[in-house]
PDB file of C-alpha atoms in Angstrom:
ATOM      1  CA  MET J   1     171.452  42.186 -56.717  1.00  0.00           C
ATOM      2  CA  THR J   2     169.814  42.748 -53.370  1.00  0.00           C
ATOM      3  CA  SER J   3     169.743  46.384 -52.335  1.00  0.00           C
ATOM      4  CA  ASN J   4     171.530  47.344 -49.136  1.00  0.00           C
ATOM      5  CA  ARG J   5     172.763  50.466 -47.384  1.00  0.00           C
ATOM      6  CA  TRP J   6     175.986  50.399 -49.452  1.00  0.00           C
ATOM      7  CA  SER J   7     174.282  49.795 -52.822  1.00  0.00           C
ATOM      8  CA  ASP J   8     174.999  53.358 -54.031  1.00  0.00           C
ATOM      9  CA  LEU J   9     178.726  53.854 -53.481  1.00  0.00           C
ATOM     10  CA  GLU J  10     178.494  57.463 -54.635  1.00  0.00           C
ATOM     11  CA  ARG J  11     176.177  58.112 -51.689  1.00  0.00           C
ATOM     12  CA  PRO J  12     177.598  56.321 -48.660  1.00  0.00           C
ATOM     13  CA  PRO J  13     175.629  56.255 -45.416  1.00  0.00           C
ATOM     14  CA  LEU J  14     176.364  58.706 -42.661  1.00  0.00           C
ATOM     15  CA  ASN J  15     178.863  57.489 -40.083  1.00  0.00           C
ATOM     16  CA  ALA J  16     176.690  57.778 -36.984  1.00  0.00           C
ATOM     17  CA  PRO J  17     179.343  56.703 -34.406  1.00  0.00           C
ATOM     18  CA  ALA J  18     181.864  59.225 -35.785  1.00  0.00           C
ATOM     19  CA  LEU J  19     179.231  61.961 -35.853  1.00  0.00           C
ATOM     20  CA  ARG J  20     178.323  61.294 -32.227  1.00  0.00           C
ATOM     21  CA  ARG J  21     181.979  61.388 -31.178  1.00  0.00           C
ATOM     22  CA  ALA J  22     182.447  64.724 -32.950  1.00  0.00           C
ATOM     23  CA  ILE J  23     179.207  66.383 -31.849  1.00  0.00           C
ATOM     24  CA  LEU J  24     178.341  64.983 -28.412  1.00  0.00           C
ATOM     25  CA  THR J  25     181.232  66.475 -26.468  1.00  0.00           C
ATOM     26  CA  PRO J  26     181.187  66.993 -22.674  1.00  0.00           C
ATOM     27  CA  ASP J  27     181.237  70.782 -22.975  1.00  0.00           C
ATOM     28  CA  GLY J  28     179.099  70.952 -26.125  1.00  0.00           C
ATOM     29  CA  PHE J  29     175.466  71.923 -26.677  1.00  0.00           C
ATOM     30  CA  TRP J  30     174.187  68.802 -28.429  1.00  0.00           C
ATOM     31  CA  THR J  31     172.917  66.067 -26.115  1.00  0.00           C
ATOM     32  CA  ASP J  32     171.864  63.250 -28.449  1.00  0.00           C
ATOM     33  CA  LEU J  33     172.267  62.374 -32.125  1.00  0.00           C
ATOM     34  CA  GLU J  34     170.471  59.525 -33.856  1.00  0.00           C
ATOM     35  CA  VAL J  35     170.615  58.532 -37.514  1.00  0.00           C
ATOM     36  CA  VAL J  36     167.737  56.452 -38.884  1.00  0.00           C
ATOM     37  CA  GLU J  37     167.543  54.816 -42.283  1.00  0.00           C
ATOM     38  CA  THR J  38     164.113  56.161 -43.170  1.00  0.00           C
ATOM     39  CA  THR J  39     161.176  57.906 -41.555  1.00  0.00           C
ATOM     40  CA  GLY J  40     158.131  59.880 -42.516  1.00  0.00           C
ATOM     41  CA  SER J  41     159.314  63.195 -41.059  1.00  0.00           C
ATOM     42  CA  THR J  42     162.129  63.946 -38.621  1.00  0.00           C
ATOM     43  CA  ASN J  43     160.157  66.958 -37.380  1.00  0.00           C
ATOM     44  CA  THR J  44     157.142  64.802 -36.538  1.00  0.00           C
ATOM     45  CA  ASP J  45     159.276  62.175 -34.817  1.00  0.00           C
ATOM     46  CA  LEU J  46     161.310  64.659 -32.786  1.00  0.00           C
ATOM     47  CA  ALA J  47     158.181  66.607 -31.809  1.00  0.00           C
ATOM     48  CA  ALA J  48     156.751  63.399 -30.353  1.00  0.00           C
ATOM     49  CA  ARG J  49     159.940  62.910 -28.352  1.00  0.00           C
ATOM     50  CA  ALA J  50     159.795  66.527 -27.186  1.00  0.00           C
ATOM     51  CA  LYS J  51     156.335  65.892 -25.764  1.00  0.00           C
ATOM     52  CA  GLU J  52     157.789  62.951 -23.865  1.00  0.00           C
ATOM     53  CA  GLY J  53     160.436  65.171 -22.297  1.00  0.00           C
ATOM     54  CA  ALA J  54     163.423  64.750 -24.611  1.00  0.00           C
ATOM     55  CA  PRO J  55     166.204  67.169 -23.602  1.00  0.00           C
ATOM     56  CA  GLU J  56     167.237  70.264 -25.489  1.00  0.00           C
ATOM     57  CA  GLY J  57     169.984  69.554 -27.976  1.00  0.00           C
ATOM     58  CA  ALA J  58     168.579  66.302 -29.401  1.00  0.00           C
ATOM     59  CA  VAL J  59     169.257  65.746 -33.105  1.00  0.00           C
ATOM     60  CA  LEU J  60     167.420  63.304 -35.375  1.00  0.00           C
ATOM     61  CA  VAL J  61     168.798  62.610 -38.847  1.00  0.00           C
ATOM     62  CA  ALA J  62     167.172  60.490 -41.567  1.00  0.00           C
ATOM     63  CA  GLU J  63     168.912  59.050 -44.598  1.00  0.00           C
ATOM     64  CA  GLU J  64     165.550  59.310 -46.343  1.00  0.00           C
ATOM     65  CA  GLN J  65     162.200  60.959 -45.561  1.00  0.00           C
ATOM     66  CA  SER J  66     158.995  59.636 -47.072  1.00  0.00           C
ATOM     67  CA  ALA J  67     156.772  62.455 -45.812  1.00  0.00           C
ATOM     68  CA  GLY J  68     159.075  65.406 -45.231  1.00  0.00           C
ATOM     69  CA  ARG J  69     157.283  68.740 -45.061  1.00  0.00           C
ATOM     70  CA  GLY J  70     158.070  72.302 -45.972  1.00  0.00           C
ATOM     71  CA  ARG J  71     156.048  75.441 -45.449  1.00  0.00           C
ATOM     72  CA  LEU J  72     152.263  75.121 -45.832  1.00  0.00           C
ATOM     73  CA  ASN J  73     152.688  71.319 -45.544  1.00  0.00           C
ATOM     74  CA  ARG J  74     154.299  71.090 -48.961  1.00  0.00           C
ATOM     75  CA  ARG J  75     155.988  67.739 -49.491  1.00  0.00           C
ATOM     76  CA  TRP J  76     159.769  67.588 -49.359  1.00  0.00           C
ATOM     77  CA  SER J  77     161.316  64.429 -50.806  1.00  0.00           C
ATOM     78  CA  ALA J  78     164.615  63.325 -52.303  1.00  0.00           C
ATOM     79  CA  PRO J  79     166.452  60.064 -53.045  1.00  0.00           C
ATOM     80  CA  SER J  80     167.994  58.263 -50.103  1.00  0.00           C
ATOM     81  CA  ARG J  81     171.322  59.747 -48.915  1.00  0.00           C
ATOM     82  CA  SER J  82     171.178  62.517 -51.550  1.00  0.00           C
ATOM     83  CA  GLY J  83     170.984  65.246 -48.920  1.00  0.00           C
ATOM     84  CA  LEU J  84     170.810  66.105 -45.267  1.00  0.00           C
ATOM     85  CA  PHE J  85     167.392  65.764 -43.656  1.00  0.00           C
ATOM     86  CA  PHE J  86     167.408  66.401 -39.916  1.00  0.00           C
ATOM     87  CA  SER J  87     165.673  68.111 -37.010  1.00  0.00           C
ATOM     88  CA  VAL J  88     166.914  69.618 -33.770  1.00  0.00           C
ATOM     89  CA  LEU J  89     165.116  70.208 -30.479  1.00  0.00           C
ATOM     90  CA  LEU J  90     165.457  73.566 -28.740  1.00  0.00           C
ATOM     91  CA  ARG J  91     163.961  74.741 -25.445  1.00  0.00           C
ATOM     92  CA  PRO J  92     164.701  78.492 -25.313  1.00  0.00           C
ATOM     93  CA  SER J  93     163.119  79.097 -21.901  1.00  0.00           C
ATOM     94  CA  ALA J  94     165.446  82.041 -21.159  1.00  0.00           C
ATOM     95  CA  VAL J  95     164.189  83.964 -24.204  1.00  0.00           C
ATOM     96  CA  PRO J  96     160.825  85.784 -24.329  1.00  0.00           C
ATOM     97  CA  VAL J  97     158.353  83.870 -26.469  1.00  0.00           C
ATOM     98  CA  GLU J  98     157.758  86.883 -28.703  1.00  0.00           C
ATOM     99  CA  ARG J  99     161.345  86.555 -29.945  1.00  0.00           C
ATOM    100  CA  TRP J 100     161.105  82.860 -30.847  1.00  0.00           C
ATOM    101  CA  GLY J 101     160.083  83.842 -34.368  1.00  0.00           C
ATOM    102  CA  TRP J 102     163.760  84.546 -35.009  1.00  0.00           C
ATOM    103  CA  LEU J 103     164.698  80.871 -34.673  1.00  0.00           C
ATOM    104  CA  PRO J 104     164.040  79.806 -38.302  1.00  0.00           C
ATOM    105  CA  LEU J 105     165.972  82.874 -39.486  1.00  0.00           C
ATOM    106  CA  LEU J 106     168.787  82.000 -37.071  1.00  0.00           C
ATOM    107  CA  ALA J 107     168.834  78.474 -38.477  1.00  0.00           C
ATOM    108  CA  GLY J 108     169.045  79.929 -41.965  1.00  0.00           C
ATOM    109  CA  VAL J 109     172.042  82.099 -41.086  1.00  0.00           C
ATOM    110  CA  ALA J 110     173.789  79.208 -39.335  1.00  0.00           C
ATOM    111  CA  THR J 111     173.184  76.808 -42.212  1.00  0.00           C
ATOM    112  CA  ALA J 112     174.164  79.236 -44.963  1.00  0.00           C
ATOM    113  CA  THR J 113     177.348  80.152 -43.116  1.00  0.00           C
ATOM    114  CA  ALA J 114     178.260  76.498 -42.605  1.00  0.00           C
ATOM    115  CA  LEU J 115     177.576  75.555 -46.235  1.00  0.00           C
ATOM    116  CA  SER J 116     179.728  78.400 -47.505  1.00  0.00           C
ATOM    117  CA  ARG J 117     182.614  77.401 -45.242  1.00  0.00           C
ATOM    118  CA  SER J 118     182.423  73.616 -45.521  1.00  0.00           C
ATOM    119  CA  ALA J 119     181.324  73.118 -49.130  1.00  0.00           C
ATOM    120  CA  GLY J 120     182.654  76.312 -50.670  1.00  0.00           C
ATOM    121  CA  VAL J 121     179.279  77.272 -52.107  1.00  0.00           C
ATOM    122  CA  ASP J 122     178.000  80.821 -51.787  1.00  0.00           C
ATOM    123  CA  THR J 123     174.583  80.372 -50.205  1.00  0.00           C
ATOM    124  CA  ALA J 124     172.002  83.152 -49.911  1.00  0.00           C
ATOM    125  CA  LEU J 125     168.790  83.386 -47.905  1.00  0.00           C
ATOM    126  CA  LYS J 126     165.350  83.973 -49.319  1.00  0.00           C
ATOM    127  CA  TRP J 127     162.991  85.300 -46.656  1.00  0.00           C
ATOM    128  CA  PRO J 128     161.913  83.617 -44.524  1.00  0.00           C
ATOM    129  CA  ASN J 129     163.348  80.112 -44.787  1.00  0.00           C
ATOM    130  CA  ASP J 130     164.843  79.129 -48.166  1.00  0.00           C
ATOM    131  CA  LEU J 131     168.507  78.511 -48.990  1.00  0.00           C
ATOM    132  CA  LEU J 132     169.521  79.636 -52.470  1.00  0.00           C
ATOM    133  CA  VAL J 133     172.486  78.953 -54.730  1.00  0.00           C
ATOM    134  CA  THR J 134     173.191  80.545 -58.099  1.00  0.00           C
ATOM    135  CA  ILE J 135     173.770  78.343 -61.142  1.00  0.00           C
ATOM    136  CA  ASP J 136     174.465  79.955 -64.522  1.00  0.00           C
ATOM    137  CA  GLY J 137     173.122  83.245 -63.203  1.00  0.00           C
ATOM    138  CA  GLU J 138     169.856  81.717 -61.940  1.00  0.00           C
ATOM    139  CA  GLU J 139     168.850  81.565 -58.284  1.00  0.00           C
ATOM    140  CA  ARG J 140     167.691  78.090 -57.315  1.00  0.00           C
ATOM    141  CA  LYS J 141     166.573  76.533 -54.050  1.00  0.00           C
ATOM    142  CA  THR J 142     168.891  73.993 -52.476  1.00  0.00           C
ATOM    143  CA  GLY J 143     167.406  73.834 -49.000  1.00  0.00           C
ATOM    144  CA  GLY J 144     164.699  74.888 -46.611  1.00  0.00           C
ATOM    145  CA  ILE J 145     163.896  75.243 -42.930  1.00  0.00           C
ATOM    146  CA  LEU J 146     160.704  74.512 -41.003  1.00  0.00           C
ATOM    147  CA  ALA J 147     160.231  75.496 -37.346  1.00  0.00           C
ATOM    148  CA  GLU J 148     157.360  74.070 -35.311  1.00  0.00           C
ATOM    149  CA  ARG J 149     156.429  74.893 -31.737  1.00  0.00           C
ATOM    150  CA  VAL J 150     155.808  71.909 -29.475  1.00  0.00           C
ATOM    151  CA  GLY J 151     153.860  72.546 -26.313  1.00  0.00           C
ATOM    152  CA  GLU J 152     154.744  75.590 -24.226  1.00  0.00           C
ATOM    153  CA  ASP J 153     158.517  75.366 -24.096  1.00  0.00           C
ATOM    154  CA  ALA J 154     159.952  73.610 -27.162  1.00  0.00           C
ATOM    155  CA  ILE J 155     160.738  74.322 -30.776  1.00  0.00           C
ATOM    156  CA  VAL J 156     161.657  71.689 -33.352  1.00  0.00           C
ATOM    157  CA  ILE J 157     163.580  73.001 -36.345  1.00  0.00           C
ATOM    158  CA  GLY J 158     163.800  70.858 -39.456  1.00  0.00           C
ATOM    159  CA  ILE J 159     166.536  71.490 -42.000  1.00  0.00           C
ATOM    160  CA  GLY J 160     166.746  69.931 -45.446  1.00  0.00           C
ATOM    161  CA  VAL J 161     169.638  70.461 -47.856  1.00  0.00           C
ATOM    162  CA  ASN J 162     170.073  68.879 -51.274  1.00  0.00           C
ATOM    163  CA  ILE J 163     173.689  67.729 -51.490  1.00  0.00           C
ATOM    164  CA  SER J 164     174.260  65.371 -54.438  1.00  0.00           C
ATOM    165  CA  LEU J 165     171.016  65.521 -56.447  1.00  0.00           C
ATOM    166  CA  ARG J 166     171.600  65.269 -60.181  1.00  0.00           C
ATOM    167  CA  ASP J 167     169.684  67.217 -62.816  1.00  0.00           C
ATOM    168  CA  ASP J 168     167.410  64.289 -63.618  1.00  0.00           C
ATOM    169  CA  GLU J 169     166.533  63.865 -59.916  1.00  0.00           C
ATOM    170  CA  LEU J 170     165.399  67.426 -59.209  1.00  0.00           C
ATOM    171  CA  PRO J 171     161.754  67.616 -58.060  1.00  0.00           C
ATOM    172  CA  VAL J 172     161.203  70.920 -59.903  1.00  0.00           C
ATOM    173  CA  PRO J 173     163.351  72.952 -62.332  1.00  0.00           C
ATOM    174  CA  ALA J 174     163.872  75.696 -59.740  1.00  0.00           C
ATOM    175  CA  ALA J 175     165.530  73.245 -57.334  1.00  0.00           C
ATOM    176  CA  ALA J 176     169.253  72.651 -57.082  1.00  0.00           C
ATOM    177  CA  SER J 177     171.924  70.850 -55.068  1.00  0.00           C
ATOM    178  CA  LEU J 178     175.338  71.720 -53.725  1.00  0.00           C
ATOM    179  CA  ALA J 179     176.884  69.382 -56.302  1.00  0.00           C
ATOM    180  CA  LEU J 180     175.196  71.211 -59.187  1.00  0.00           C
ATOM    181  CA  ALA J 181     176.426  74.500 -57.692  1.00  0.00           C
ATOM    182  CA  GLY J 182     180.032  73.288 -57.820  1.00  0.00           C
ATOM    183  CA  ALA J 183     180.577  72.284 -54.185  1.00  0.00           C
ATOM    184  CA  LYS J 184     184.171  71.423 -53.341  1.00  0.00           C
ATOM    185  CA  ILE J 185     182.913  68.512 -51.220  1.00  0.00           C
ATOM    186  CA  THR J 186     179.692  66.496 -51.101  1.00  0.00           C
ATOM    187  CA  ASP J 187     180.631  64.340 -48.112  1.00  0.00           C
ATOM    188  CA  ARG J 188     177.630  64.766 -45.856  1.00  0.00           C
ATOM    189  CA  ASP J 189     179.433  63.986 -42.579  1.00  0.00           C
ATOM    190  CA  PRO J 190     181.622  67.122 -42.416  1.00  0.00           C
ATOM    191  CA  ILE J 191     178.808  69.261 -43.803  1.00  0.00           C
ATOM    192  CA  LEU J 192     176.426  68.083 -41.081  1.00  0.00           C
ATOM    193  CA  ARG J 193     179.058  68.655 -38.405  1.00  0.00           C
ATOM    194  CA  ALA J 194     179.649  72.167 -39.723  1.00  0.00           C
ATOM    195  CA  ILE J 195     175.932  73.013 -39.687  1.00  0.00           C
ATOM    196  CA  LEU J 196     175.397  71.703 -36.163  1.00  0.00           C
ATOM    197  CA  ARG J 197     178.415  73.580 -34.812  1.00  0.00           C
ATOM    198  CA  SER J 198     177.333  76.794 -36.514  1.00  0.00           C
ATOM    199  CA  LEU J 199     173.783  76.388 -35.229  1.00  0.00           C
ATOM    200  CA  ALA J 200     174.984  75.771 -31.663  1.00  0.00           C
ATOM    201  CA  ASP J 201     177.205  78.867 -31.783  1.00  0.00           C
ATOM    202  CA  TRP J 202     174.483  81.170 -33.113  1.00  0.00           C
ATOM    203  CA  TYR J 203     171.895  79.775 -30.712  1.00  0.00           C
ATOM    204  CA  ALA J 204     174.196  80.311 -27.723  1.00  0.00           C
ATOM    205  CA  GLU J 205     174.784  83.946 -28.704  1.00  0.00           C
ATOM    206  CA  TRP J 206     171.070  84.531 -29.280  1.00  0.00           C
ATOM    207  CA  VAL J 207     170.126  83.043 -25.893  1.00  0.00           C
ATOM    208  CA  ALA J 208     172.875  85.013 -24.129  1.00  0.00           C
ATOM    209  CA  ALA J 209     171.426  88.187 -25.662  1.00  0.00           C
ATOM    210  CA  GLY J 210     167.943  87.325 -24.407  1.00  0.00           C
ATOM    211  CA  GLY J 211     166.839  86.784 -27.992  1.00  0.00           C
ATOM    212  CA  ASP J 212     167.668  90.375 -28.989  1.00  0.00           C
ATOM    213  CA  PRO J 213     168.521  89.977 -32.705  1.00  0.00           C
ATOM    214  CA  ALA J 214     170.463  93.231 -32.901  1.00  0.00           C
ATOM    215  CA  LEU J 215     172.541  92.631 -29.778  1.00  0.00           C
ATOM    216  CA  CYS J 216     173.750  89.212 -30.992  1.00  0.00           C
ATOM    217  CA  ARG J 217     174.277  90.499 -34.580  1.00  0.00           C
ATOM    218  CA  LEU J 218     171.684  88.089 -35.961  1.00  0.00           C
ATOM    219  CA  GLN J 219     169.514  90.791 -37.532  1.00  0.00           C
ATOM    220  CA  GLN J 220     172.479  92.420 -39.286  1.00  0.00           C
ATOM    221  CA  THR J 221     173.932  89.112 -40.462  1.00  0.00           C
ATOM    222  CA  TYR J 222     170.603  87.899 -41.786  1.00  0.00           C
ATOM    223  CA  ALA J 223     170.079  91.134 -43.717  1.00  0.00           C
ATOM    224  CA  ALA J 224     173.588  90.942 -45.201  1.00  0.00           C
ATOM    225  CA  GLY J 225     172.951  87.447 -46.555  1.00  0.00           C
ATOM    226  CA  CYS J 226     169.312  87.910 -47.599  1.00  0.00           C
ATOM    227  CA  ALA J 227     168.802  87.874 -51.363  1.00  0.00           C
ATOM    228  CA  THR J 228     165.252  89.201 -50.916  1.00  0.00           C
ATOM    229  CA  LEU J 229     166.221  92.654 -49.664  1.00  0.00           C
ATOM    230  CA  GLY J 230     166.368  95.382 -52.281  1.00  0.00           C
ATOM    231  CA  ARG J 231     164.300  93.313 -54.687  1.00  0.00           C
ATOM    232  CA  ALA J 232     160.918  93.844 -56.264  1.00  0.00           C
ATOM    233  CA  VAL J 233     158.762  91.161 -54.679  1.00  0.00           C
ATOM    234  CA  ARG J 234     155.277  89.785 -54.536  1.00  0.00           C
ATOM    235  CA  VAL J 235     154.304  88.292 -51.179  1.00  0.00           C
ATOM    236  CA  GLU J 236     151.473  85.772 -51.251  1.00  0.00           C
ATOM    237  CA  LEU J 237     149.872  86.000 -47.820  1.00  0.00           C
ATOM    238  CA  PRO J 238     147.765  83.397 -46.009  1.00  0.00           C
ATOM    239  CA  GLY J 239     144.159  83.744 -47.103  1.00  0.00           C
ATOM    240  CA  GLY J 240     144.969  84.502 -50.735  1.00  0.00           C
ATOM    241  CA  ARG J 241     145.946  88.175 -50.388  1.00  0.00           C
ATOM    242  CA  GLU J 242     149.054  89.613 -52.025  1.00  0.00           C
ATOM    243  CA  VAL J 243     151.433  92.489 -51.318  1.00  0.00           C
ATOM    244  CA  ASP J 244     153.571  93.959 -54.113  1.00  0.00           C
ATOM    245  CA  GLY J 245     156.507  96.280 -53.649  1.00  0.00           C
ATOM    246  CA  THR J 246     160.177  96.378 -52.758  1.00  0.00           C
ATOM    247  CA  ALA J 247     161.627  94.438 -49.829  1.00  0.00           C
ATOM    248  CA  VAL J 248     163.520  97.046 -47.818  1.00  0.00           C
ATOM    249  CA  ALA J 249     164.289  95.502 -44.406  1.00  0.00           C
ATOM    250  CA  VAL J 250     163.837  92.721 -41.905  1.00  0.00           C
ATOM    251  CA  ASP J 251     162.534  94.336 -38.733  1.00  0.00           C
ATOM    252  CA  GLY J 252     163.246  93.546 -35.088  1.00  0.00           C
ATOM    253  CA  ASP J 253     160.533  90.885 -35.063  1.00  0.00           C
ATOM    254  CA  GLY J 254     161.920  89.086 -38.129  1.00  0.00           C
ATOM    255  CA  ARG J 255     159.165  90.389 -40.378  1.00  0.00           C
ATOM    256  CA  LEU J 256     159.824  91.424 -43.976  1.00  0.00           C
ATOM    257  CA  VAL J 257     159.184  95.125 -44.532  1.00  0.00           C
ATOM    258  CA  ILE J 258     157.722  95.955 -47.955  1.00  0.00           C
ATOM    259  CA  ALA J 259     157.707  99.436 -49.446  1.00  0.00           C
ATOM    260  CA  THR J 260     154.410  99.162 -51.283  1.00  0.00           C
ATOM    261  CA  GLU J 261     153.555 100.648 -54.640  1.00  0.00           C
ATOM    262  CA  GLY J 262     151.205 103.069 -52.916  1.00  0.00           C
ATOM    263  CA  GLY J 263     154.062 104.730 -51.050  1.00  0.00           C
ATOM    264  CA  GLY J 264     153.586 103.146 -47.623  1.00  0.00           C
ATOM    265  CA  GLU J 265     155.246 100.265 -45.824  1.00  0.00           C
ATOM    266  CA  GLN J 266     153.859  96.939 -44.683  1.00  0.00           C
ATOM    267  CA  ALA J 267     155.559  94.347 -42.475  1.00  0.00           C
ATOM    268  CA  VAL J 268     154.617  90.724 -43.145  1.00  0.00           C
ATOM    269  CA  GLY J 269     155.318  87.902 -40.744  1.00  0.00           C
ATOM    270  CA  ALA J 270     154.385  84.977 -42.973  1.00  0.00           C
ATOM    271  CA  GLY J 271     153.925  84.365 -46.648  1.00  0.00           C
ATOM    272  CA  ASP J 272     155.481  83.084 -49.844  1.00  0.00           C
ATOM    273  CA  VAL J 273     157.859  85.531 -51.486  1.00  0.00           C
ATOM    274  CA  VAL J 274     158.313  85.697 -55.235  1.00  0.00           C
ATOM    275  CA  HIS J 275     161.363  87.585 -56.479  1.00  0.00           C
ATOM    276  CA  VAL J 276     159.787  89.496 -59.352  1.00  0.00           C
ATOM    277  CA  ARG J 277     163.066  90.513 -60.972  1.00  0.00           C
ATOM    278  CA  PRO J 278     166.499  88.846 -60.933  1.00  0.00           C
ATOM    279  CA  ALA J 279     169.184  90.190 -58.651  1.00  0.00           C
ATOM    280  CA  GLY J 280     171.589  92.775 -59.963  1.00  0.00           C
TER     281      GLY J 280
END
């Protein structure tokens, strides 16, 4: 039988017209929403549009990505329509550039909050940009966030969330999906709407506060939902160096503060975090 967009009835396509009606409201933040069948990377595509002057609030969603990227250019891939793969364009001109580093953390808070409310799955954050669920007592990654600066005034944020992946489709054993975590729904349309509304709300509060993460409650909310804090960790830094210790805080710049084994503290702004011991 010839394959078509309805060939997998368990994974129906997104309803783009309904999504646009729900999201592109006259008094809303989002200005454009496009759903494409497949692309290499929504971040790459939306960044190109940003360079051409696309307005803030543009959203690009792909049913499938063939060259999706995570941190350090790691490949992110999943079967068609098994998750949400999308990017949003922000132009936070009213916020000092030195506070833009909070945007991927803001996206993490907004996404985790929306997933908990819409899908009924308790979602935690692993610093700086992973979304975790717990299955049979084991923390596993169900999503990730990648922020990329475009030119002088734009940021593209890519968000990927595994929704209906089955065990035999997982790219690595440490991965997961909302379905495997017992989600009450796996309909991607309401989940996407919930994420976009949550992201718009948090972004508006952050901009209104001039990007001050404490004033808009972002710093406190991130810390409350961050599974990394209070844990023994190993941070693998760019250049091959490592920092071992206990994660004790996320500072005002969004950096992870490590109480090192030598008795001091070190704040890291980028790196891969390994949770050395389980939570609890």
